[in-house]
Amino acid sequence: MSIKIDYKANPFCLDDEAIKWVEDTFASMTEDEKCGQVFCPMGFSNDDNVLQGIVEGAAVGGMMYRSGPAKELRATHRKIQDMARIPLLIAANTEAGGDGLSFEGTSFGKPMAVAATNDPENGYRMGYVACKEGAALGLNWSFAPIVDINREFHNPITNVRTFGDDPKKIEAFASRYMDGADECGVAVSIKHFPGDGIDERDQHIVTSVNSLGVREWDESFGYIYGSLIGKGAKTVMVGHIAQPAYVKEINKDATKEEMLRPASLSKELLQGLLRGKLGFNGLIITDATPMVGFTSAMPRSRAIPTAIMSGCDMILFNKDLSEDIGFLKDGLKSGLLTNERLDEAVLRILATKASLGLHVKQREGRLVPPEDAIDIVGCSEHRAFAKEVADKAITLVRDEKALLPVNPGKYKRIYLNVIDKEMDPCSDFALMWKEKLEKEGFEVTVRDRRTRITPMDFMDVENLPDKKKALLNEMYRSVSEMKKDYDLYIYVCNMENASNNTTLRLNWNVLFGLGDDAPWHAKEIPMIMVSTAYPYHLFDAPMIGTYINAYSGNEDFCNAVIEKLMGRSKFEGVSPIDPFCGKDYI
């Protein structure tokens, strides 16, 4: 295999001086440096000795830090760039704003909220805000935009992280995100190839499957990736997701094992589809390799060199960095990985860095901006953009009995049930909603979901401790008592998606409808459900006639919901997905 990289073509577009830097730098590298360059470990420390071991010792090509204090992260980025002989790619999950890198960054809104505004210009603002704030801290690589298609509503990891289920809308918003990132000098990484959101499982804990046929894939994910690659996306993040139809299309003799191999280890999907059919010339990085979707596919000693040999250029995260580098070197010795393929990966990494001008910035001492650049992080202009998105995103899915708008004259006494993982009526989120409603003049009682009611409690009520007996009396009311005590029941569901969380479903904290948690009283008392995260709760609560999707639980979105509940602001959001989950009976 001869190395064929067109440095002057999309997405590198290098001039002769930049090409010379790539070639000269490559020629100066030892084998150890080449092996280190293909790794992008997670940053977990700012200790000089630790960082020297990673940056100078292992000679990694990039690093990624999770969100932290802005000043601390900027200082760490400065430190590691000063240590590095070859400038580093500094990455972050800036999927939904500057808060993807720093605590103080602007929380712009989840991608689905941005899509619900129905205005791709907000996609541009999202990319600009996220990358402008990140770049102020030294970021040059955004692991965004997410271009997955949320067609399987049971999928626990995609939903509000996506721009929805319409490929054309996804492409439009992702394209404008790219424009914002480009303006800030930050490379994007479109993800997660070959496409998440089709399987109901999570690649963090299993190799999930994109089960679309070839034609269906071409018309959906193929359309999105083809368009964004043509536009100049510099990098693609490959998921631990199988795509059996395309493996078979490219390799008629593919075995079942090969068809169900994650894309991060699939030569057919990486070289045949992504490099070949889609013509991608840029850098390919794996998704995080400690994920079970990767680690369970084959022994790690084989998987690390196989990922590079199959077509990936960089490895994201490690079980153990020194061990993984050892696995890569062993692969070179055994022939599992060729020197030619390793060289190609390193050259694409260097070309990506040159395309961002990192070699020039290193020479001029500009890899990390001066300290006063941090002032842009969370600035008032960016927060104003975020508030506008919140106002335009909130979606009224249905209001069957015309309950809205509400006011204390109609519904003075509100029973508020906040459903989240904390189950704490005194959590900051629950108290925020209580205080906002009370400020409007309502009397608000918050349901304590920490208390579980069972039939045994009723059978043995005389022997219950006084505290439990009091709680039982408070939470178990007859129909007439509930109607007498409350005028309006509001559910606020803040069930956020997260990795390693296999389901996002409503689970009532009662048995057989006992108590006041489950909506047994939907036909007895006016009832509203507001979802601040997961947009598909109607699947579990079809009896609730007034349902609102807010897509985000940050305060800007909660404020916008209150404004709309009170009738001071119109609902403008257009749902980017089918909130009825394809069920015409909901």
Coordinates of C-alpha atoms in Angstrom, one line a residue:
M1 CA 0.0 0.0 0.0
S2 CA 1.5 3.3 -1.0
I3 CA 0.6 6.4 1.0
K4 CA -1.7 8.7 -0.9
I5 CA -2.6 11.9 0.9
D6 CA -3.6 15.0 -1.1
Y7 CA -2.4 17.8 1.3
K8 CA -3.8 20.5 -1.0
A9 CA -7.2 19.0 -1.2
N10 CA -10.2 19.2 1.1
P11 CA -10.1 19.3 4.2
F12 CA -6.4 20.1 4.6
C13 CA -6.0 22.8 1.9
L14 CA -2.3 23.2 2.8
D15 CA 0.1 25.6 1.1
D16 CA 3.7 24.7 0.2
E17 CA 5.1 26.0 3.5
A18 CA 2.6 24.0 5.5
I19 CA 3.3 20.8 3.5
K20 CA 7.0 21.3 4.1
W21 CA 6.4 21.5 7.8
V22 CA 4.4 18.3 7.7
E23 CA 7.1 16.5 5.7
D24 CA 10.1 17.9 7.7
T25 CA 8.4 17.1 11.0
F26 CA 7.6 13.6 9.9
A27 CA 11.1 13.0 8.8
S28 CA 12.4 14.1 12.2
M29 CA 10.2 11.7 14.2
T30 CA 11.4 8.5 15.9
E31 CA 9.3 5.4 15.9
D32 CA 8.5 6.1 19.5
E33 CA 7.1 9.5 18.6
K34 CA 5.1 8.1 15.7
C35 CA 3.5 5.5 18.0
G36 CA 2.7 8.2 20.6
Q37 CA 1.3 10.6 18.1
V38 CA -1.7 8.4 17.3
F39 CA -3.0 8.6 20.9
C40 CA -5.4 11.2 22.4
P41 CA -5.7 10.4 26.1
M42 CA -8.0 12.0 28.6
G43 CA -6.5 14.7 30.7
F44 CA -7.0 14.0 34.4
S45 CA -4.2 16.0 36.1
N46 CA -2.4 19.3 36.0
D47 CA 0.6 17.9 37.8
D48 CA 3.9 18.7 36.0
N49 CA 5.4 15.2 36.4
V50 CA 2.2 13.5 35.2
L51 CA 1.9 15.8 32.2
Q52 CA 5.6 15.4 31.3
G53 CA 5.2 11.7 31.2
I54 CA 2.2 11.9 28.9
V55 CA 3.4 14.8 26.6
E56 CA 7.1 14.5 26.6
G57 CA 7.5 10.8 27.5
A58 CA 4.7 9.2 25.5
A59 CA 4.7 12.1 22.9
V60 CA 0.9 11.9 22.4
G61 CA -0.7 13.7 19.5
G62 CA -3.5 15.3 21.5
M63 CA -5.4 15.4 24.8
M64 CA -8.9 16.0 25.9
Y65 CA -10.1 17.4 29.2
R66 CA -13.6 17.2 30.6
S67 CA -15.3 20.4 31.8
G68 CA -13.5 22.3 34.7
P69 CA -12.6 25.8 35.9
A70 CA -11.7 28.0 33.0
K71 CA -8.5 29.5 34.4
E72 CA -7.2 26.2 35.5
L73 CA -7.9 24.6 32.1
R74 CA -6.3 27.4 30.2
A75 CA -3.2 27.2 32.4
T76 CA -3.0 23.4 31.9
H77 CA -3.4 23.8 28.1
R78 CA -0.6 26.3 28.1
K79 CA 1.6 24.0 30.1
I80 CA 1.2 21.0 27.9
Q81 CA 1.6 23.0 24.6
D82 CA 4.8 24.4 26.0
M83 CA 6.0 20.8 26.8
A84 CA 5.1 19.4 23.4
R85 CA 7.7 19.3 20.6
I86 CA 4.9 18.9 18.1
P87 CA 1.9 21.0 18.9
L88 CA -1.1 19.1 20.4
L89 CA -4.6 18.8 19.3
I90 CA -6.6 20.0 22.3
A91 CA -10.2 18.5 22.3
A92 CA -13.4 18.8 24.2
N93 CA -17.1 17.7 23.9
T94 CA -18.4 21.2 23.0
E95 CA -21.6 19.7 21.8
A96 CA -24.0 22.2 23.4
G97 CA -21.9 25.3 24.3
G98 CA -18.8 26.5 26.0
D99 CA -19.8 24.6 29.1
G100 CA -18.5 21.5 27.4
L101 CA -15.0 22.7 28.3
S102 CA -15.4 25.1 31.3
F103 CA -17.8 25.4 34.2
E104 CA -18.2 29.1 33.4
G105 CA -19.0 28.5 29.8
T106 CA -22.3 29.3 28.1
S107 CA -24.8 26.5 28.2
F108 CA -26.3 27.2 24.8
G109 CA -28.9 24.4 24.7
K110 CA -28.9 20.8 23.7
P111 CA -28.7 20.1 19.9
M112 CA -32.4 19.1 19.9
A113 CA -33.4 22.4 21.5
V114 CA -31.4 24.3 18.9
A115 CA -33.2 22.3 16.1
A116 CA -36.6 23.0 17.7
T117 CA -36.0 26.7 16.9
N118 CA -36.3 25.6 13.3
D119 CA -33.7 28.2 12.4
P120 CA -30.2 26.9 11.3
E121 CA -28.8 30.2 12.2
N122 CA -28.9 29.0 15.7
G123 CA -26.7 26.1 14.6
Y124 CA -24.1 28.6 13.6
R125 CA -24.4 30.5 16.9
M126 CA -24.1 27.2 18.8
G127 CA -20.9 26.3 17.0
Y128 CA -19.5 29.9 17.3
V129 CA -20.3 30.2 21.0
A130 CA -19.0 26.7 21.9
C131 CA -15.8 27.1 19.9
K132 CA -15.1 30.8 20.6
E133 CA -15.2 30.1 24.3
G134 CA -13.2 26.9 23.9
A135 CA -10.6 28.5 21.8
A136 CA -10.1 31.2 24.4
L137 CA -8.8 28.4 26.7
G138 CA -6.6 26.7 24.0
L139 CA -9.2 24.4 22.4
N140 CA -8.6 23.6 18.7
W141 CA -10.7 20.5 18.2
S142 CA -14.4 20.2 18.9
F143 CA -15.9 16.7 19.2
A144 CA -19.0 18.0 17.6
P145 CA -21.4 18.4 15.9
I146 CA -23.3 15.2 16.6
V147 CA -24.9 14.0 13.4
D148 CA -26.7 10.9 14.6
I149 CA -30.3 10.4 13.6
N150 CA -32.7 9.7 16.5
R151 CA -35.0 7.2 15.0
E152 CA -35.1 4.7 17.9
F153 CA -36.8 6.6 20.7
H154 CA -35.7 4.0 23.2
N155 CA -32.0 4.8 22.5
P156 CA -30.7 6.1 25.9
I157 CA -27.7 8.0 24.7
T158 CA -28.8 10.0 21.6
N159 CA -32.2 11.8 21.9
V160 CA -31.6 15.4 22.9
R161 CA -27.9 15.2 21.9
T162 CA -29.1 15.0 18.3
F163 CA -30.7 17.5 16.0
G164 CA -33.6 15.1 15.6
D165 CA -34.7 12.5 13.1
D166 CA -34.8 14.4 9.8
P167 CA -31.5 14.0 7.8
K168 CA -32.0 17.3 6.0
K169 CA -32.5 19.2 9.2
I170 CA -29.6 17.5 10.8
E171 CA -27.3 18.4 7.9
A172 CA -28.5 22.0 7.9
F173 CA -27.8 22.6 11.6
A174 CA -24.6 20.6 11.6
S175 CA -23.4 22.5 8.6
R176 CA -24.0 25.8 10.3
Y177 CA -22.3 24.6 13.4
M178 CA -19.2 23.9 11.2
D179 CA -19.3 27.5 9.9
G180 CA -19.2 28.8 13.5
A181 CA -16.3 26.4 14.4
D182 CA -14.4 27.3 11.3
E183 CA -14.7 31.0 12.1
C184 CA -13.0 30.3 15.5
G185 CA -10.2 28.2 14.0
V186 CA -11.4 25.0 15.5
A187 CA -11.7 21.7 13.8
V188 CA -14.9 19.7 14.0
S189 CA -15.3 16.0 14.5
I190 CA -18.6 14.8 13.0
K191 CA -19.8 11.8 14.9
H192 CA -20.6 8.9 15.5
F193 CA -19.9 7.2 12.2
P194 CA -21.6 5.0 10.8
G195 CA -24.4 6.5 12.8
D196 CA -26.1 6.1 16.2
G197 CA -29.8 6.4 17.0
I198 CA -31.0 3.3 15.1
D199 CA -30.3 0.7 17.8
E200 CA -31.9 1.0 21.2
R201 CA -28.7 0.0 22.9
D202 CA -25.7 2.1 24.0
Q203 CA -22.2 1.6 22.5
H204 CA -20.7 2.4 25.8
I205 CA -21.8 -1.0 27.1
V206 CA -22.2 -3.1 23.9
T207 CA -21.3 -3.0 20.3
S208 CA -24.5 -1.5 19.0
V209 CA -25.8 -2.0 15.4
N210 CA -26.9 0.4 12.7
S211 CA -29.3 -2.0 11.0
L212 CA -30.2 0.1 8.0
G213 CA -29.9 -1.4 4.5
V214 CA -27.4 0.1 2.0
R215 CA -29.9 2.3 0.2
E216 CA -31.6 3.5 3.4
W217 CA -28.2 4.3 4.9
D218 CA -27.1 6.2 1.7
E219 CA -30.3 8.3 1.9
S220 CA -29.9 9.2 5.5
F221 CA -26.4 9.0 7.1
G222 CA -24.7 8.8 3.8
Y223 CA -26.4 12.1 2.8
I224 CA -25.3 13.8 6.0
Y225 CA -21.7 12.5 6.0
G226 CA -21.3 13.1 2.3
S227 CA -22.5 16.7 2.5
L228 CA -20.3 17.6 5.6
I229 CA -17.3 15.9 4.2
G230 CA -17.7 17.8 1.0
K231 CA -18.0 21.0 3.0
G232 CA -14.7 20.4 4.6
A233 CA -15.1 18.6 7.9
K234 CA -11.5 18.0 9.1
T235 CA -12.2 14.9 11.2
V236 CA -14.7 12.1 11.7
M237 CA -15.2 10.2 15.0
V238 CA -16.0 6.6 14.4
G239 CA -18.3 4.8 16.9
H240 CA -18.2 1.3 18.2
I241 CA -21.2 0.6 16.0
A242 CA -21.6 -2.1 13.4
Q243 CA -23.1 -1.6 10.0
P244 CA -23.5 -5.1 8.6
A245 CA -25.3 -4.2 5.4
Y246 CA -22.4 -2.1 4.1
V247 CA -19.8 -4.5 5.3
K248 CA -21.5 -7.2 3.2
E249 CA -21.9 -4.8 0.3
I250 CA -18.2 -4.1 0.2
N251 CA -17.0 -7.6 1.1
K252 CA -19.3 -10.3 -0.3
D253 CA -17.3 -12.9 1.7
A254 CA -17.6 -11.1 5.0
T255 CA -18.3 -13.5 8.0
K256 CA -20.9 -12.8 10.6
E257 CA -18.1 -11.7 13.0
E258 CA -16.8 -9.2 10.4
M259 CA -20.3 -7.9 9.7
L260 CA -20.9 -7.3 13.5
R261 CA -17.5 -5.8 14.1
P262 CA -17.6 -2.1 15.3
A263 CA -16.8 0.4 12.7
S264 CA -13.7 1.4 14.7
L265 CA -12.2 -2.0 13.8
S266 CA -13.7 -2.5 10.4
K267 CA -11.6 -2.1 7.3
E268 CA -14.7 -2.3 5.1
L269 CA -16.4 0.7 6.8
L270 CA -13.3 2.8 7.3
Q271 CA -11.4 2.3 4.1
G272 CA -14.2 1.0 1.8
L273 CA -17.1 3.3 2.8
L274 CA -15.6 6.3 4.6
R275 CA -12.4 6.8 2.7
G276 CA -13.6 5.1 -0.5
K277 CA -17.2 5.8 -1.3
L278 CA -17.5 9.0 0.7
G279 CA -14.0 10.2 -0.3
F280 CA -13.0 11.4 3.2
N281 CA -9.4 12.7 3.1
G282 CA -9.1 13.9 6.7
L283 CA -8.4 12.5 10.1
I284 CA -10.3 9.5 11.5
I285 CA -10.4 9.1 15.3
T286 CA -12.1 6.4 17.3
D287 CA -14.7 7.1 20.0
A288 CA -13.4 6.3 23.5
T289 CA -11.8 2.9 23.4
P290 CA -12.5 1.9 27.0
M291 CA -16.1 1.5 25.9
V292 CA -17.4 -2.0 25.9
G293 CA -18.5 -1.7 22.3
F294 CA -14.7 -1.6 21.5
T295 CA -13.2 -3.7 24.2
S296 CA -15.5 -6.7 23.8
A297 CA -14.8 -7.1 20.1
M298 CA -11.4 -8.6 20.4
P299 CA -8.4 -8.7 22.9
R300 CA -7.1 -5.2 23.5
S301 CA -3.6 -6.3 22.5
R302 CA -5.0 -7.0 19.1
A303 CA -7.7 -4.2 18.9
I304 CA -5.3 -1.3 19.4
P305 CA -3.1 -2.1 16.3
T306 CA -6.1 -3.4 14.4
A307 CA -7.9 0.0 14.8
I308 CA -5.0 1.8 13.1
M309 CA -4.5 -0.9 10.5
S310 CA -8.2 -0.8 9.6
G311 CA -8.1 2.9 8.9
C312 CA -8.3 4.9 12.2
D313 CA -5.6 7.5 12.6
M314 CA -6.0 8.3 16.3
I315 CA -7.1 6.3 19.4
L316 CA -9.3 8.2 21.9
F317 CA -8.6 7.4 25.6
N318 CA -6.9 4.4 27.1
K319 CA -7.3 1.7 29.6
D320 CA -3.6 2.4 30.3
L321 CA -1.6 4.6 28.0
S322 CA 1.8 2.9 28.3
E323 CA 0.2 -0.5 27.9
D324 CA -1.7 0.6 24.8
I325 CA 1.5 2.0 23.3
G326 CA 3.2 -1.3 24.0
F327 CA 0.3 -3.1 22.2
L328 CA 0.8 -0.9 19.2
K329 CA 4.5 -1.6 19.1
D330 CA 3.9 -5.3 19.5
G331 CA 1.5 -5.1 16.5
L332 CA 4.3 -3.5 14.4
K333 CA 6.7 -6.3 15.3
S334 CA 4.1 -9.1 14.6
G335 CA 2.9 -7.6 11.3
L336 CA -0.6 -6.9 12.6
L337 CA 0.1 -3.2 11.9
T338 CA 2.4 -2.1 9.1
N339 CA 4.8 0.8 9.3
E340 CA 3.3 2.2 6.1
R341 CA -0.2 2.4 7.7
L342 CA 1.2 3.9 10.9
D343 CA 3.1 6.5 8.8
E344 CA -0.1 7.4 6.9
A345 CA -2.0 7.9 10.2
V346 CA 0.8 10.1 11.6
L347 CA 0.9 12.2 8.3
R348 CA -2.8 12.8 8.5
I349 CA -2.5 13.9 12.1
L350 CA 0.3 16.3 11.2
A351 CA -1.7 17.6 8.2
T352 CA -4.7 18.3 10.4
K353 CA -2.5 20.3 12.8
A354 CA -1.0 22.2 9.9
S355 CA -4.5 22.9 8.5
L356 CA -5.2 24.7 11.8
G357 CA -2.0 26.6 11.6
L358 CA -0.7 25.1 14.8
H359 CA 2.9 25.0 13.5
V360 CA 2.7 28.8 12.9
K361 CA 1.0 29.4 16.3
Q362 CA 3.6 27.4 18.0
R363 CA 6.4 29.4 16.4
E364 CA 4.7 32.6 17.4
G365 CA 3.7 31.5 20.9
R366 CA 0.0 31.7 20.2
L367 CA -1.2 28.1 20.7
V368 CA -3.0 29.3 23.8
P369 CA -4.4 32.9 23.8
P370 CA -3.4 35.4 26.4
E371 CA -5.1 35.3 29.8
D372 CA -7.5 38.2 29.1
A373 CA -9.1 36.1 26.2
I374 CA -10.9 34.2 29.0
D375 CA -13.3 37.2 29.3
I376 CA -15.3 35.9 26.4
V377 CA -16.2 32.7 28.3
G378 CA -19.9 33.0 29.4
C379 CA -20.1 36.6 28.2
S380 CA -23.4 38.5 28.1
E381 CA -23.7 38.4 24.3
H382 CA -23.4 34.6 24.3
R383 CA -25.8 34.2 27.1
A384 CA -28.3 36.4 25.3
F385 CA -28.1 34.0 22.3
A386 CA -28.8 31.1 24.6
K387 CA -31.8 32.8 26.1
E388 CA -33.2 33.5 22.7
V389 CA -32.8 29.8 21.8
A390 CA -34.6 28.8 25.0
D391 CA -37.5 31.1 24.2
K392 CA -37.9 29.7 20.6
A393 CA -37.2 26.1 21.4
I394 CA -39.9 25.3 24.0
T395 CA -42.5 23.0 22.2
L396 CA -46.1 22.6 23.2
V397 CA -46.8 19.0 22.0
R398 CA -50.4 19.1 23.0
D399 CA -53.0 20.9 25.2
E400 CA -56.0 18.7 24.7
K401 CA -58.3 20.4 27.3
A402 CA -57.0 24.0 26.7
L403 CA -55.5 24.2 30.3
L404 CA -53.0 26.9 29.2
P405 CA -52.4 29.5 30.1
V406 CA -52.4 29.0 33.8
N407 CA -52.8 31.6 36.6
P408 CA -53.4 31.6 40.4
G409 CA -57.0 32.6 39.8
K410 CA -57.7 29.3 37.9
Y411 CA -55.3 27.0 39.7
K412 CA -54.2 28.4 43.0
R413 CA -52.9 25.2 44.6
I414 CA -50.3 23.2 42.7
Y415 CA -49.0 19.8 43.5
L416 CA -45.5 19.6 42.0
N417 CA -43.8 16.3 41.3
V418 CA -40.2 16.6 40.1
I419 CA -39.0 13.3 38.6
D420 CA -35.3 13.0 38.4
K421 CA -32.5 10.8 39.6
E422 CA -32.1 12.6 42.9
M423 CA -35.7 12.1 44.0
D424 CA -35.1 14.9 46.5
P425 CA -37.8 17.5 47.1
C426 CA -35.1 19.8 48.4
S427 CA -32.7 19.5 45.4
D428 CA -31.7 22.7 43.8
F429 CA -33.7 21.8 40.7
A430 CA -36.9 21.1 42.6
L431 CA -36.6 24.2 44.7
M432 CA -36.0 26.3 41.7
W433 CA -39.3 25.2 40.2
K434 CA -41.1 25.6 43.5
E435 CA -39.8 29.2 43.9
K436 CA -40.6 30.2 40.4
L437 CA -44.2 29.0 40.7
E438 CA -44.6 30.6 44.1
K439 CA -43.3 33.9 42.7
E440 CA -46.2 33.8 40.3
G441 CA -48.6 33.6 43.2
F442 CA -49.3 29.8 43.4
E443 CA -49.3 27.7 46.5
V444 CA -46.9 24.9 45.8
T445 CA -46.6 21.5 47.5
V446 CA -43.6 19.4 46.4
R447 CA -44.0 15.6 46.3
D448 CA -41.3 13.7 48.2
R449 CA -40.5 10.8 45.9
R450 CA -38.0 9.3 48.3
T451 CA -40.9 7.6 50.1
R452 CA -42.1 4.3 48.7
I453 CA -45.6 3.1 49.5
T454 CA -46.4 -0.6 49.4
P455 CA -49.5 -2.6 50.1
M456 CA -47.9 -3.9 53.3
D457 CA -47.8 -0.3 54.7
F458 CA -51.6 -0.2 54.5
M459 CA -52.0 -3.7 56.0
D460 CA -49.8 -2.9 59.0
V461 CA -50.6 0.8 59.4
E462 CA -51.1 0.6 63.2
N463 CA -47.6 -0.6 63.7
L464 CA -45.8 1.9 61.5
P465 CA -43.5 4.5 63.0
D466 CA -45.2 7.8 63.5
K467 CA -43.1 9.5 60.8
K468 CA -43.9 6.8 58.2
K469 CA -47.6 6.9 59.2
A470 CA -47.6 10.7 58.7
L471 CA -46.0 10.3 55.3
L472 CA -48.5 7.6 54.4
N473 CA -51.4 9.9 55.3
E474 CA -49.9 12.7 53.3
M475 CA -49.3 10.8 50.2
Y476 CA -52.3 8.5 50.1
R477 CA -55.4 10.4 49.4
S478 CA -58.8 9.4 48.1
V479 CA -60.1 10.9 44.9
S480 CA -62.2 13.4 46.7
E481 CA -59.3 14.4 49.0
M482 CA -57.0 15.0 46.0
K483 CA -59.6 17.1 44.2
K484 CA -60.3 19.1 47.4
D485 CA -56.6 19.7 48.2
Y486 CA -55.2 20.6 44.8
D487 CA -56.3 22.5 41.7
L488 CA -53.4 21.5 39.3
Y489 CA -50.9 18.7 39.2
I490 CA -47.6 19.5 37.4
Y491 CA -45.0 16.9 36.6
V492 CA -41.5 18.2 35.8
C493 CA -39.4 15.3 34.4
N494 CA -35.7 16.0 34.3
M495 CA -34.5 12.5 33.2
E496 CA -31.3 13.3 31.4
N497 CA -29.7 10.8 29.0
A498 CA -26.2 9.5 30.0
S499 CA -23.8 6.8 29.0
N500 CA -24.1 3.5 30.8
N501 CA -27.8 4.2 31.5
T502 CA -29.7 1.6 29.5
T503 CA -33.2 3.0 29.8
L504 CA -34.9 6.4 30.2
R505 CA -38.4 5.5 31.3
L506 CA -40.8 6.8 33.8
N507 CA -41.0 4.5 36.9
W508 CA -43.7 5.5 39.4
N509 CA -42.6 5.2 42.9
V510 CA -45.8 3.3 44.0
L511 CA -47.5 0.0 43.5
F512 CA -50.9 -0.5 41.9
G513 CA -51.5 3.3 41.7
L514 CA -51.4 3.7 45.5
G515 CA -50.3 7.1 46.6
D516 CA -50.0 10.3 44.5
D517 CA -46.9 9.7 42.4
A518 CA -48.5 7.8 39.4
P519 CA -51.0 9.8 37.3
W520 CA -54.0 7.8 38.3
H521 CA -55.8 11.1 38.8
A522 CA -55.3 12.3 35.2
K523 CA -59.1 12.4 34.7
E524 CA -59.7 13.9 38.1
I525 CA -57.4 16.9 38.4
P526 CA -56.0 19.2 35.6
M527 CA -52.5 17.9 34.8
I528 CA -49.5 19.2 33.0
M529 CA -46.2 17.4 32.2
V530 CA -43.0 19.4 31.4
S531 CA -40.1 17.4 30.2
T532 CA -36.8 19.2 30.5
A533 CA -34.6 16.5 29.0
Y534 CA -36.1 13.4 27.4
P535 CA -38.7 14.2 24.7
Y536 CA -40.5 10.9 24.6
H537 CA -42.3 10.7 28.0
L538 CA -45.7 10.5 26.4
F539 CA -44.9 6.9 25.6
D540 CA -45.2 6.2 29.4
A541 CA -47.7 8.9 30.2
P542 CA -50.2 9.0 27.3
M543 CA -53.0 9.9 29.8
I544 CA -51.6 13.4 30.3
G545 CA -53.3 15.8 28.0
T546 CA -51.0 18.8 28.3
Y547 CA -47.4 18.0 27.5
I548 CA -44.4 20.3 26.9
N549 CA -40.9 19.5 25.7
A550 CA -38.2 21.9 26.9
Y551 CA -35.2 19.7 25.9
S552 CA -33.0 21.3 28.6
G553 CA -33.1 21.8 32.4
N554 CA -30.9 24.8 32.6
E555 CA -32.4 27.9 34.2
D556 CA -32.9 29.8 30.9
F557 CA -35.1 27.0 29.6
C558 CA -37.0 26.7 32.9
N559 CA -37.6 30.5 32.8
A560 CA -38.9 30.3 29.3
V561 CA -41.3 27.5 30.2
I562 CA -42.7 29.6 33.1
E563 CA -43.3 32.5 30.7
K564 CA -45.2 30.3 28.3
L565 CA -47.2 28.6 31.1
M566 CA -48.3 32.0 32.2
G567 CA -49.3 33.1 28.7
R568 CA -46.7 35.9 28.5
S569 CA -44.9 34.2 25.7
K570 CA -46.0 32.1 22.7
F571 CA -44.9 28.6 22.1
E572 CA -42.7 28.7 19.0
G573 CA -40.8 25.3 19.1
V574 CA -41.2 22.8 16.2
S575 CA -40.5 19.3 17.4
P576 CA -37.5 17.8 15.6
I577 CA -38.7 14.3 16.4
D578 CA -42.0 12.4 16.7
P579 CA -42.9 12.9 20.4
F580 CA -45.7 10.3 20.0
C581 CA -43.1 7.6 19.3
G582 CA -44.9 6.4 16.1
K583 CA -47.9 5.4 18.2
D584 CA -51.1 6.8 16.8
Y585 CA -52.9 5.7 20.0
I586 CA -51.0 8.1 22.3

